[in-house]
Every structure is written in structure tokens, then in C-alpha cells.
PDB file of C-alpha atoms in Angstrom:
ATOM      1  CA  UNK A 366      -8.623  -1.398 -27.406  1.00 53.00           C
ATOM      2  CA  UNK A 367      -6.115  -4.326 -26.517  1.00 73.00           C
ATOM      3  CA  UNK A 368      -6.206  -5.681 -22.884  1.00 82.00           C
ATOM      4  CA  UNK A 369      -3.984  -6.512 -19.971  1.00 89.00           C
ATOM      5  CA  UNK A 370      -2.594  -9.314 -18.218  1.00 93.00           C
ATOM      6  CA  UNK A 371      -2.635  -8.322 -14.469  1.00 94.00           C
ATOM      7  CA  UNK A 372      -1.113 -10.737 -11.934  1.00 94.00           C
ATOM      8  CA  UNK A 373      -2.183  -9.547  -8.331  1.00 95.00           C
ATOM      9  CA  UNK A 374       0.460 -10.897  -5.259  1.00 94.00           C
ATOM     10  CA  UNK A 375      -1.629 -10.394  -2.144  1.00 94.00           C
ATOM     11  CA  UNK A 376       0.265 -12.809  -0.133  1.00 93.00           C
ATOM     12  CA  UNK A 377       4.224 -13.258   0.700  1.00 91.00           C
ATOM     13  CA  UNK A 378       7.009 -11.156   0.191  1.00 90.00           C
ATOM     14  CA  UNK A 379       8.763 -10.475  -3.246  1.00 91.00           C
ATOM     15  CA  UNK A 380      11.327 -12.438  -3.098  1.00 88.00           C
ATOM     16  CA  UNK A 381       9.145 -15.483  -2.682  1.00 88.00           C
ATOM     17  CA  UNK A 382       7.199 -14.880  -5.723  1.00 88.00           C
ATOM     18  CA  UNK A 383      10.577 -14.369  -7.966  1.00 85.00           C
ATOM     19  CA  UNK A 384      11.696 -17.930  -6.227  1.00 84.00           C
ATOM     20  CA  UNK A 385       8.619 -19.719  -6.526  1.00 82.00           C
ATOM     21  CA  UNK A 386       6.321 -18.202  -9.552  1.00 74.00           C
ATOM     22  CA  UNK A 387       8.823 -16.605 -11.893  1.00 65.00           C
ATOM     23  CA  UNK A 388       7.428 -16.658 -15.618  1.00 68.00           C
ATOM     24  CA  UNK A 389       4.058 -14.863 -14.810  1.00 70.00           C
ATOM     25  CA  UNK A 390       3.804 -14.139 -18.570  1.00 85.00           C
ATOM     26  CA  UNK A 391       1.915 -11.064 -16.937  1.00 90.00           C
ATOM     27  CA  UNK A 392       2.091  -7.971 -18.685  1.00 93.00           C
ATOM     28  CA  UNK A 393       1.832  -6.124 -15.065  1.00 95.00           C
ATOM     29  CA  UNK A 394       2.567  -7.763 -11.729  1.00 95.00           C
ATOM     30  CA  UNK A 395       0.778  -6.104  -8.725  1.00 96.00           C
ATOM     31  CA  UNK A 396       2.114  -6.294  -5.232  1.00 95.00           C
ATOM     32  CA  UNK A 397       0.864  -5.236  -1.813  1.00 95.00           C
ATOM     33  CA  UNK A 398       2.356  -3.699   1.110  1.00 94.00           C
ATOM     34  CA  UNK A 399       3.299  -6.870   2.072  1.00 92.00           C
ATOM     35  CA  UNK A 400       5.958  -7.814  -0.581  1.00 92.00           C
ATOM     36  CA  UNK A 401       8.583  -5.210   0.222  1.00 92.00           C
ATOM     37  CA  UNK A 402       7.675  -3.876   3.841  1.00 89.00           C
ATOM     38  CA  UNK A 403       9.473  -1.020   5.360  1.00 92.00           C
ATOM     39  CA  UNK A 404      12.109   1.123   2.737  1.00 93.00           C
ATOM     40  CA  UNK A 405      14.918   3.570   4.393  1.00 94.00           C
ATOM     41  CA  UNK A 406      16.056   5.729   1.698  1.00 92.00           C
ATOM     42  CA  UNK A 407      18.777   6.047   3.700  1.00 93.00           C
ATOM     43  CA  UNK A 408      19.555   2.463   3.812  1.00 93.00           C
ATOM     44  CA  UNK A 409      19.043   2.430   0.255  1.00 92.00           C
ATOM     45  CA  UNK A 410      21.412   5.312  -0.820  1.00 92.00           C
ATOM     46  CA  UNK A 411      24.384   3.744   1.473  1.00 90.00           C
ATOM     47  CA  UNK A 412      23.486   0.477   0.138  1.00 91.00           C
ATOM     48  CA  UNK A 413      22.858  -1.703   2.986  1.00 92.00           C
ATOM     49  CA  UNK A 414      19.057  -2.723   1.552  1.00 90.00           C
ATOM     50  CA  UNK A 415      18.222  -2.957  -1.898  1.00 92.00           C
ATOM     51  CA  UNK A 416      14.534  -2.713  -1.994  1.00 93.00           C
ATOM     52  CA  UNK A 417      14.265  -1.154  -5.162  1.00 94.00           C
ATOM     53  CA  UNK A 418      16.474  -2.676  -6.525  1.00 94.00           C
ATOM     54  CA  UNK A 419      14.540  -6.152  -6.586  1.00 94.00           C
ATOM     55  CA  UNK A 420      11.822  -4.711  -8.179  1.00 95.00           C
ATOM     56  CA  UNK A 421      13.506  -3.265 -10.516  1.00 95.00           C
ATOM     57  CA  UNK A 422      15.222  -6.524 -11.067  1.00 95.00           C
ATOM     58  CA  UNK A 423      12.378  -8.465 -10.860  1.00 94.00           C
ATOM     59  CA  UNK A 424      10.729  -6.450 -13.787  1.00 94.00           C
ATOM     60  CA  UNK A 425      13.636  -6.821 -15.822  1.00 94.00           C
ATOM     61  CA  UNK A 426      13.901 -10.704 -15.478  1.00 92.00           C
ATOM     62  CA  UNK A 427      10.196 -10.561 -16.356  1.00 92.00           C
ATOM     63  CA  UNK A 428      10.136  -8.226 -19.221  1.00 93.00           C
ATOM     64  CA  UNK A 429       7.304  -6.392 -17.814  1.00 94.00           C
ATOM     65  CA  UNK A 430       5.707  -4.085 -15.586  1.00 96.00           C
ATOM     66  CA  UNK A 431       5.568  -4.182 -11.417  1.00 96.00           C
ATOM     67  CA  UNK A 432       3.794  -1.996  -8.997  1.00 97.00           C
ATOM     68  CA  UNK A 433       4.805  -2.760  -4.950  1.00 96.00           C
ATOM     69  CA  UNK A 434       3.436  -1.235  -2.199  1.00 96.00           C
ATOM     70  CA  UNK A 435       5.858  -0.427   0.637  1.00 95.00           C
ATOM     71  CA  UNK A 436       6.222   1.929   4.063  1.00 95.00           C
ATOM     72  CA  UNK A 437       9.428   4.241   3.195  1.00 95.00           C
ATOM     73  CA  UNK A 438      10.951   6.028   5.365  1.00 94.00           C
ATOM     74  CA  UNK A 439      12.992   9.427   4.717  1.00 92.00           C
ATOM     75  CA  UNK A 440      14.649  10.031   8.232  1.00 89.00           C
ATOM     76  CA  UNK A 441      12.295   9.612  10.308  1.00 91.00           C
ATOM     77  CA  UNK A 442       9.002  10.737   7.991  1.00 92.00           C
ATOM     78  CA  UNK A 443       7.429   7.258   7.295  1.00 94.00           C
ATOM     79  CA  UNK A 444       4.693   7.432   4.554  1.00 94.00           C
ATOM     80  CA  UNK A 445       2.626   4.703   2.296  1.00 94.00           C
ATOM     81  CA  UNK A 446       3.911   4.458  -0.763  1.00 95.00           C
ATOM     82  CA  UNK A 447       4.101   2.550  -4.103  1.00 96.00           C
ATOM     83  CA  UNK A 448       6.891   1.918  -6.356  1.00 96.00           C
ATOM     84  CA  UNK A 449       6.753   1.368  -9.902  1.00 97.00           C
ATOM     85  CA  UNK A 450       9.615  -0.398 -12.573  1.00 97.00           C
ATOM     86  CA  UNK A 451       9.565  -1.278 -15.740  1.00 96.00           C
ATOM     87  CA  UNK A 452      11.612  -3.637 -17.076  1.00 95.00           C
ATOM     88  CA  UNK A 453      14.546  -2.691 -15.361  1.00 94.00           C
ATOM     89  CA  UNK A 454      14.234   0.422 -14.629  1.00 95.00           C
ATOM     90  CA  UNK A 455      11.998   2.594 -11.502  1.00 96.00           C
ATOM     91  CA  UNK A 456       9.695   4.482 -12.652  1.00 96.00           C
ATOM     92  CA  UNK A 457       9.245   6.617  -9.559  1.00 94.00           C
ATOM     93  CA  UNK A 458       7.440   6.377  -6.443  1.00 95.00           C
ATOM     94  CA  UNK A 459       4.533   7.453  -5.605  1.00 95.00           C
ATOM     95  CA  UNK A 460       3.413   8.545  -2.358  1.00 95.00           C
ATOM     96  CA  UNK A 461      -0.069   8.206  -0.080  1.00 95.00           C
ATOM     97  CA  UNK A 462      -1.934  12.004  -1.000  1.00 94.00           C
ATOM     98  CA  UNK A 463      -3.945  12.189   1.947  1.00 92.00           C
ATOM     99  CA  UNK A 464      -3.521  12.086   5.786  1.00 89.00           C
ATOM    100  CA  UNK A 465      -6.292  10.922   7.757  1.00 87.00           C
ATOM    101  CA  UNK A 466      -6.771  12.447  11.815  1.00 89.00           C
ATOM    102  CA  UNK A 467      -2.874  12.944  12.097  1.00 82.00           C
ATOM    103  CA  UNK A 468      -2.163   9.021  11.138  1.00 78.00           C
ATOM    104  CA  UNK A 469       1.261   7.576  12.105  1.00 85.00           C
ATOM    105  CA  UNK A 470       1.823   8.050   7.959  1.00 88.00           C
ATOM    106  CA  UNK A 471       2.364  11.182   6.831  1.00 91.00           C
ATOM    107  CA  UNK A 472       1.327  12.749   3.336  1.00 88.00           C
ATOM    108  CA  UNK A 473       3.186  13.051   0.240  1.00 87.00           C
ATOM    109  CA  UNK A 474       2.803  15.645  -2.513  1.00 80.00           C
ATOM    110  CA  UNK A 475       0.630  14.676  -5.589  1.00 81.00           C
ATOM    111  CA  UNK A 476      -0.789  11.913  -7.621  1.00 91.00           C
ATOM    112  CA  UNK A 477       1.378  10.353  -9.987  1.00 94.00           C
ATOM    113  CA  UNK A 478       0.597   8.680 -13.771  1.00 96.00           C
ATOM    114  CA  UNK A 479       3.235   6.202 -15.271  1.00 96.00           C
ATOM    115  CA  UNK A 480       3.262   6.088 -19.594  1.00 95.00           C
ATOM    116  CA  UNK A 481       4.414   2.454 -19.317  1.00 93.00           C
ATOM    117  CA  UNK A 482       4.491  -0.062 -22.788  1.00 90.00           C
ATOM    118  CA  UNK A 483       1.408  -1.573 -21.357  1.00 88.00           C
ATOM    119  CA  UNK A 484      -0.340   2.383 -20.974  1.00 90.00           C
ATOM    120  CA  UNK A 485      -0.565   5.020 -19.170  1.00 94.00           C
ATOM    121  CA  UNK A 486      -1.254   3.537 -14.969  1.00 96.00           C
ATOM    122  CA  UNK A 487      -2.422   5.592 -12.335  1.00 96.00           C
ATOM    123  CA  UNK A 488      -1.536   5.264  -8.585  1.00 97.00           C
ATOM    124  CA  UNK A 489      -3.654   4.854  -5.553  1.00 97.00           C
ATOM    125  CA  UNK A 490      -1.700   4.696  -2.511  1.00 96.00           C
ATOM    126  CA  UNK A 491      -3.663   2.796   0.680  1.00 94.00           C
ATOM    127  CA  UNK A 492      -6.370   5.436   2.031  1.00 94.00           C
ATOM    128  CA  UNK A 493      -6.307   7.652  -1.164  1.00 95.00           C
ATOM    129  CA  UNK A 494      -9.261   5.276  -2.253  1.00 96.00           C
ATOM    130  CA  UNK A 495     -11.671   7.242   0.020  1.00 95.00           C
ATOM    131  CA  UNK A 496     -10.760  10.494  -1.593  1.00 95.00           C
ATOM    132  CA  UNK A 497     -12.699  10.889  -4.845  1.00 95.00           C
ATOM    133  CA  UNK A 498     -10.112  13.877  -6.044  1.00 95.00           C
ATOM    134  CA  UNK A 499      -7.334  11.465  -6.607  1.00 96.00           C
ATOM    135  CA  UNK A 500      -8.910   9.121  -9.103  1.00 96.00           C
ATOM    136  CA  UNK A 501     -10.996  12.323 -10.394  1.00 96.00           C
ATOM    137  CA  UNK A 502      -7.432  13.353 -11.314  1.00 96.00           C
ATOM    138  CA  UNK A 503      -5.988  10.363 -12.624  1.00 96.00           C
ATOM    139  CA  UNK A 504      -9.155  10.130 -15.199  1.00 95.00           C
ATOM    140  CA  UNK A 505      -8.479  14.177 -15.982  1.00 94.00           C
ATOM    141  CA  UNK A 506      -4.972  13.141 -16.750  1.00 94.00           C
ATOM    142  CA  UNK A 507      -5.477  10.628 -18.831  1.00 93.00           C
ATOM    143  CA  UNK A 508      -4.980   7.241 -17.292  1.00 94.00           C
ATOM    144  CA  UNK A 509      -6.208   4.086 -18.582  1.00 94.00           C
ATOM    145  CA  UNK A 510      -6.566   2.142 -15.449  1.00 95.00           C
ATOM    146  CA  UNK A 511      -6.114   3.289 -12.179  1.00 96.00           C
ATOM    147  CA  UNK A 512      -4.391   0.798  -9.668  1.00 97.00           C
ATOM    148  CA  UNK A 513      -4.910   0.704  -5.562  1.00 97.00           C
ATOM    149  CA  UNK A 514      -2.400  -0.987  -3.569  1.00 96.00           C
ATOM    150  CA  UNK A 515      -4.481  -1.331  -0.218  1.00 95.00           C
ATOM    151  CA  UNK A 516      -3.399  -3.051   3.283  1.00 91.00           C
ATOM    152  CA  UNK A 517      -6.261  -4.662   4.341  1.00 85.00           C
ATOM    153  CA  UNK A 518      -9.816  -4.511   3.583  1.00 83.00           C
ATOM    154  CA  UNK A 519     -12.572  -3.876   5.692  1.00 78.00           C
ATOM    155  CA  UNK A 520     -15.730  -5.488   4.615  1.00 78.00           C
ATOM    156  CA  UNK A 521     -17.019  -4.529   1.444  1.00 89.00           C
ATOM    157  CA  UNK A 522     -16.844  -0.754   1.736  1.00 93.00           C
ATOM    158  CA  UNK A 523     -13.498  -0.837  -0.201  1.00 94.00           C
ATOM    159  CA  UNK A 524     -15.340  -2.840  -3.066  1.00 95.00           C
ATOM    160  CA  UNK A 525     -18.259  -0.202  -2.677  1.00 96.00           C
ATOM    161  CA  UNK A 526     -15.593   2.507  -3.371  1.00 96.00           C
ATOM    162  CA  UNK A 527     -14.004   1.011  -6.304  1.00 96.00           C
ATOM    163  CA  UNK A 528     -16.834   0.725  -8.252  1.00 97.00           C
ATOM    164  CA  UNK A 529     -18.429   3.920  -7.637  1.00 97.00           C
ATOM    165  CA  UNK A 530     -15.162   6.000  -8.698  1.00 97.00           C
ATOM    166  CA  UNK A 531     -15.051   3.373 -12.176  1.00 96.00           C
ATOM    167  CA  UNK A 532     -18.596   4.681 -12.816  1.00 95.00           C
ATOM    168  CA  UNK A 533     -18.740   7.776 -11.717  1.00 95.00           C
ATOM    169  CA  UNK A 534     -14.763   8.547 -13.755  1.00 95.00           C
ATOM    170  CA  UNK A 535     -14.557   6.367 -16.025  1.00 94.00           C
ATOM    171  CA  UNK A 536     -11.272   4.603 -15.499  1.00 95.00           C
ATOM    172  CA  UNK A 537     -11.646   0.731 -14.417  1.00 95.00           C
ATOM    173  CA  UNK A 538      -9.626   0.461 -10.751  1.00 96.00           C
ATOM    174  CA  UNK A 539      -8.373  -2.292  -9.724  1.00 96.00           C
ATOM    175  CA  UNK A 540      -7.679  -3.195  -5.803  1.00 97.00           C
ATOM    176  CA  UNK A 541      -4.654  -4.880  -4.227  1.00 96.00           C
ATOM    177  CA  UNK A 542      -4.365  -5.745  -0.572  1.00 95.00           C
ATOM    178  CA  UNK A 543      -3.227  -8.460   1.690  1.00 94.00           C
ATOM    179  CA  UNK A 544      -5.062 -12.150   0.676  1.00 93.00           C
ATOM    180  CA  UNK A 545      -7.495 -10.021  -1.954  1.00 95.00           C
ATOM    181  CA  UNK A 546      -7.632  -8.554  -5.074  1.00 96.00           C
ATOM    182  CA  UNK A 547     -10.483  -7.270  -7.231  1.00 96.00           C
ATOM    183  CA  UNK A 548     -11.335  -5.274 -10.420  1.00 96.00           C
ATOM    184  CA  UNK A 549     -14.096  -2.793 -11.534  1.00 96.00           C
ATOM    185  CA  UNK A 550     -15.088  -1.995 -15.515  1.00 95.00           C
ATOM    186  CA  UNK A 551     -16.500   1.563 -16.298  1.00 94.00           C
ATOM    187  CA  UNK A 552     -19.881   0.139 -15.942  1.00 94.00           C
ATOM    188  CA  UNK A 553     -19.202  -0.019 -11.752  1.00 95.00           C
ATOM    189  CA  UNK A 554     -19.513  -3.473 -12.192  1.00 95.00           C
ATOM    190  CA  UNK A 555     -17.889  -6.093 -10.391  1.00 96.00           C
ATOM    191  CA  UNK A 556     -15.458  -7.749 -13.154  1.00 95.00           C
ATOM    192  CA  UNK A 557     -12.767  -9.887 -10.928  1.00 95.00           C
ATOM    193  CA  UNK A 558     -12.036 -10.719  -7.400  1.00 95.00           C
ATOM    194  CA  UNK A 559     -10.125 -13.462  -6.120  1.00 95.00           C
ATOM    195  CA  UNK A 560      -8.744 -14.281  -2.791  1.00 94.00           C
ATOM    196  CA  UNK A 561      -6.117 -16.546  -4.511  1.00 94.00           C
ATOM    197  CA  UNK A 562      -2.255 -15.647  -4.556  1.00 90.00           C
ATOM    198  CA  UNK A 563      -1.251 -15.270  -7.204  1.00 92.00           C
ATOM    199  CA  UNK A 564      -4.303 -14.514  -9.494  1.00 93.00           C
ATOM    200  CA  UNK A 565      -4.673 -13.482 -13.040  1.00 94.00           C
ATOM    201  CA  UNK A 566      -6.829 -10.934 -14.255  1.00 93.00           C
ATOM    202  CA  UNK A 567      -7.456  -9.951 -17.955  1.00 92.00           C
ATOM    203  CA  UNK A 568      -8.147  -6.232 -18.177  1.00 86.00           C
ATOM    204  CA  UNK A 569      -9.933  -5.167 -21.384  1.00 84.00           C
ATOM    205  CA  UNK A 570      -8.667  -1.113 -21.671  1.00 80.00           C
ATOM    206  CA  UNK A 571     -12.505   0.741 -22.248  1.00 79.00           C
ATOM    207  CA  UNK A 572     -12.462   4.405 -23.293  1.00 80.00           C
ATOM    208  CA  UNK A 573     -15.691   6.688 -23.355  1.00 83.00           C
ATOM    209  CA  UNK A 574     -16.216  10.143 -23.456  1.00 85.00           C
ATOM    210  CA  UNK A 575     -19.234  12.167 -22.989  1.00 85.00           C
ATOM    211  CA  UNK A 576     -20.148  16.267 -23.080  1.00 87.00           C
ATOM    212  CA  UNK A 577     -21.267  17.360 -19.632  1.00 86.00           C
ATOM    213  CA  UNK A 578     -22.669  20.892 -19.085  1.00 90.00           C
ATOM    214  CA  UNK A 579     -23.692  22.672 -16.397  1.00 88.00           C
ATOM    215  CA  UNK A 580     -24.823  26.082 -15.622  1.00 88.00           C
ATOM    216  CA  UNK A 581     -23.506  27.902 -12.618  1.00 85.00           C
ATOM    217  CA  UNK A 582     -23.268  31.139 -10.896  1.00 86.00           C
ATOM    218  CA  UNK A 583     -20.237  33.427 -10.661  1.00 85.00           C
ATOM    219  CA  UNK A 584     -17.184  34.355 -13.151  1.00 78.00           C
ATOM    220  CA  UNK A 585     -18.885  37.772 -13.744  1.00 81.00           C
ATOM    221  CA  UNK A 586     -17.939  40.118 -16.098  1.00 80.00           C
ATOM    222  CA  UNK A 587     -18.385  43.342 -16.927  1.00 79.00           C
ATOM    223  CA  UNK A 588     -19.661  44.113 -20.551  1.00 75.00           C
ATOM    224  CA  UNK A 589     -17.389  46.259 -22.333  1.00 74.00           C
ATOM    225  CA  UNK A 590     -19.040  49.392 -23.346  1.00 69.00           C
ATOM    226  CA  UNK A 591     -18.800  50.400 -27.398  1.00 64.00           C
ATOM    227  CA  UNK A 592     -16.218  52.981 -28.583  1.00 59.00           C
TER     228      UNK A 592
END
């Protein structure tokens, strides 16, 4: 099936990783919240900041792939999100799905695939991780690998979680937050972790499909009666 370089930036800000490590020969480069910080889209569109624009560049100078976690904000609504380029050119952005017990973050709409050169990468944005519909979705959808940008782990739980939704969905997820990084196969088994910045991780793409049935009540209806 081909793999995937990943390099995983858990620590530092982007533009110290296209000063200092430039030449990843990664075929994706994986930020965390960290790297950009806080977006205005206003700022953006008048051209005071250019956030995006970095990563954008930064993918270009690279030839490849980059996912960045940031905190936008769109007059006044802050959310979680990730941003995606590809050589050059932004993807989109994708934002957090889920708001947990009215969080300073607010929710965006949807979960978002990217058909990239590399294959087709699903988003997790932060807290998403905890909710099994979003990765249930990405594998629906088609995604080859599903990638969390996270802030900061707590203890293993996140680990726990990433391993169980690469089982249970079949799509290997991968975890980026601040100082760690770490990778599940479709076996829920533990295939990388690293608290090393940068680190390199080789992602073999794994495909398998099974028939699951199951009998259940409701969606009556009515016979038709003969003419």
C-alpha cells in the first residue's frame, strides 16, 4: 500500500522549524497548536498577519504536505482549529466539532477529509478525540489516516483513545500535541511515540474491510396486498 513520512513538531513555533530544520524530506509535516497560536481572520484579510500564509509557504518550499493547529478567531468567536496546505496552496481549515460544558472555544460545523498527493487525511481538532462519531466518520468517508492535533495530554487516556478508535474503525490515528507525538496501526497497537521535536514517523497505509450484520427492530413495512 505505499507508506508515509510523517514529521511531528510538538515544540516551537513555525517559523523556528522553517529557520532551523528546513529539508524534512517529510512527505507530511505535523504541527501543534503551538506553531501558529492565535489567527484573526480579520487580521488576515486586511493583511496585518499572515498566518496562513507561512504555512502555505512553508509547504511550498518543502514540496509537501503541512497540518498546523491554531486558535482562530472570527470577530470575536474563537474556536480550535487546524489548517491544512499543500504545497503552496490551503487546503481549508478545519474546525473543533464538538463543544464541551460551554468551553471558552466554540464549535464549528463538520468534519473535514483532505485528497492530498500523499492520500486522502482526516482531521481531528483538540477534544474531537473523545467523540467516537468524528473518526467513525472520517473511516465512513474514506480516509486513510486520521490525524489529531491535540494541546496537551493528560496521562495516557489520550493514548487509550487513539488506539481504541484505530481498532474499533479501522483508520491508523496519529496524535500531535505539545512535547508528544504518537501513532496507532489498525491492530490498536501502539506503533510510534516520541517525545522528541522533531520526530519521524513512517506510516505504512493498511486497508481492511469486513461484512458486519446485524439484526434490529423497526423500519416496518406494510406488505403490499396482491392485485
Amino acid at each position: 500500500m505505499g507508506y508515509m513520512r510523517i514529521c511531528f513538531v510538538t515544540r516551537g513555533s513555525l517559523e523556528d522549524y522553517a529557520k532551523n530544520n528546513a529539508g524534512s524530506k517529510a512527505d507530511l509535516l505535523c504541527f501543534s497548536f503551538q506553531a501558529l497560536g492565535e489567527v484573526s481572520y480579520e487580521r488576515e484579510l486586511k493583511g496585518e498577519t499572515s498566518l496562513f500564509e507561512d504555512v502555505a509557504l512553508l509547504s511550498k518550499e518543502e514540496q509537501n504536505i503541512v497540518v498546523c493547529g491554531c486558535f482562530t478567531d472570527a470577530r470575536g468567536i474563537r474556536r480550535k482549529s487546524v489548517v491544512v496546505a499543500e504545497k503552496g496552496r490551503i487546503l481549508g481549515v478545519s474546525d473543533m466539532a464538538f463543544r464541551i460544558d460551554a468551553g471558552e472555544y466554540r464549535c464549528g460545523a463538520g468534519v473535514k477529509i483532505f485528497d492530498t498527493g500523499a492520500g486522502k487525511i482526516g482531521i481531528i481538532v483538540a477534544e474531537d478525540l473523545y467523540f467516537p462519531r468524528v473518526i467513525e466518520t472520517l473511516s465512513a468517508c474514506g480516509a486513510e489516516i486520521a490525524l489529531c492535533i491535540f494541546e496537551q495530554q493528560e496521562g495516557s487516556l489520550e493514548q487509550t483513545i487513539m488506539r481504541a478508535h484505530a481498532f474499533l474503525y479501522g483508520v491508523p490515528v496519529c496524535v500531535c500535541a505539545y512535547g508528544f507525538a504518537q501513532a496507532a496501526d489498525i491492530a490498536g497497537k501502539l506503533k510510534f511515540a516520541s517525545p522528541q521535536s522533531p520526530c519521524f514517523y513512517d506510516f505504512e497505509r493498511e486497508q481492511e474491510y469486513h461484512l458486519i450484520e446485524i439484526r434490529q427492530r423497526g423500519l416496518y413495512r406494510r406488505k403490499k396486498s396482491g392485485f
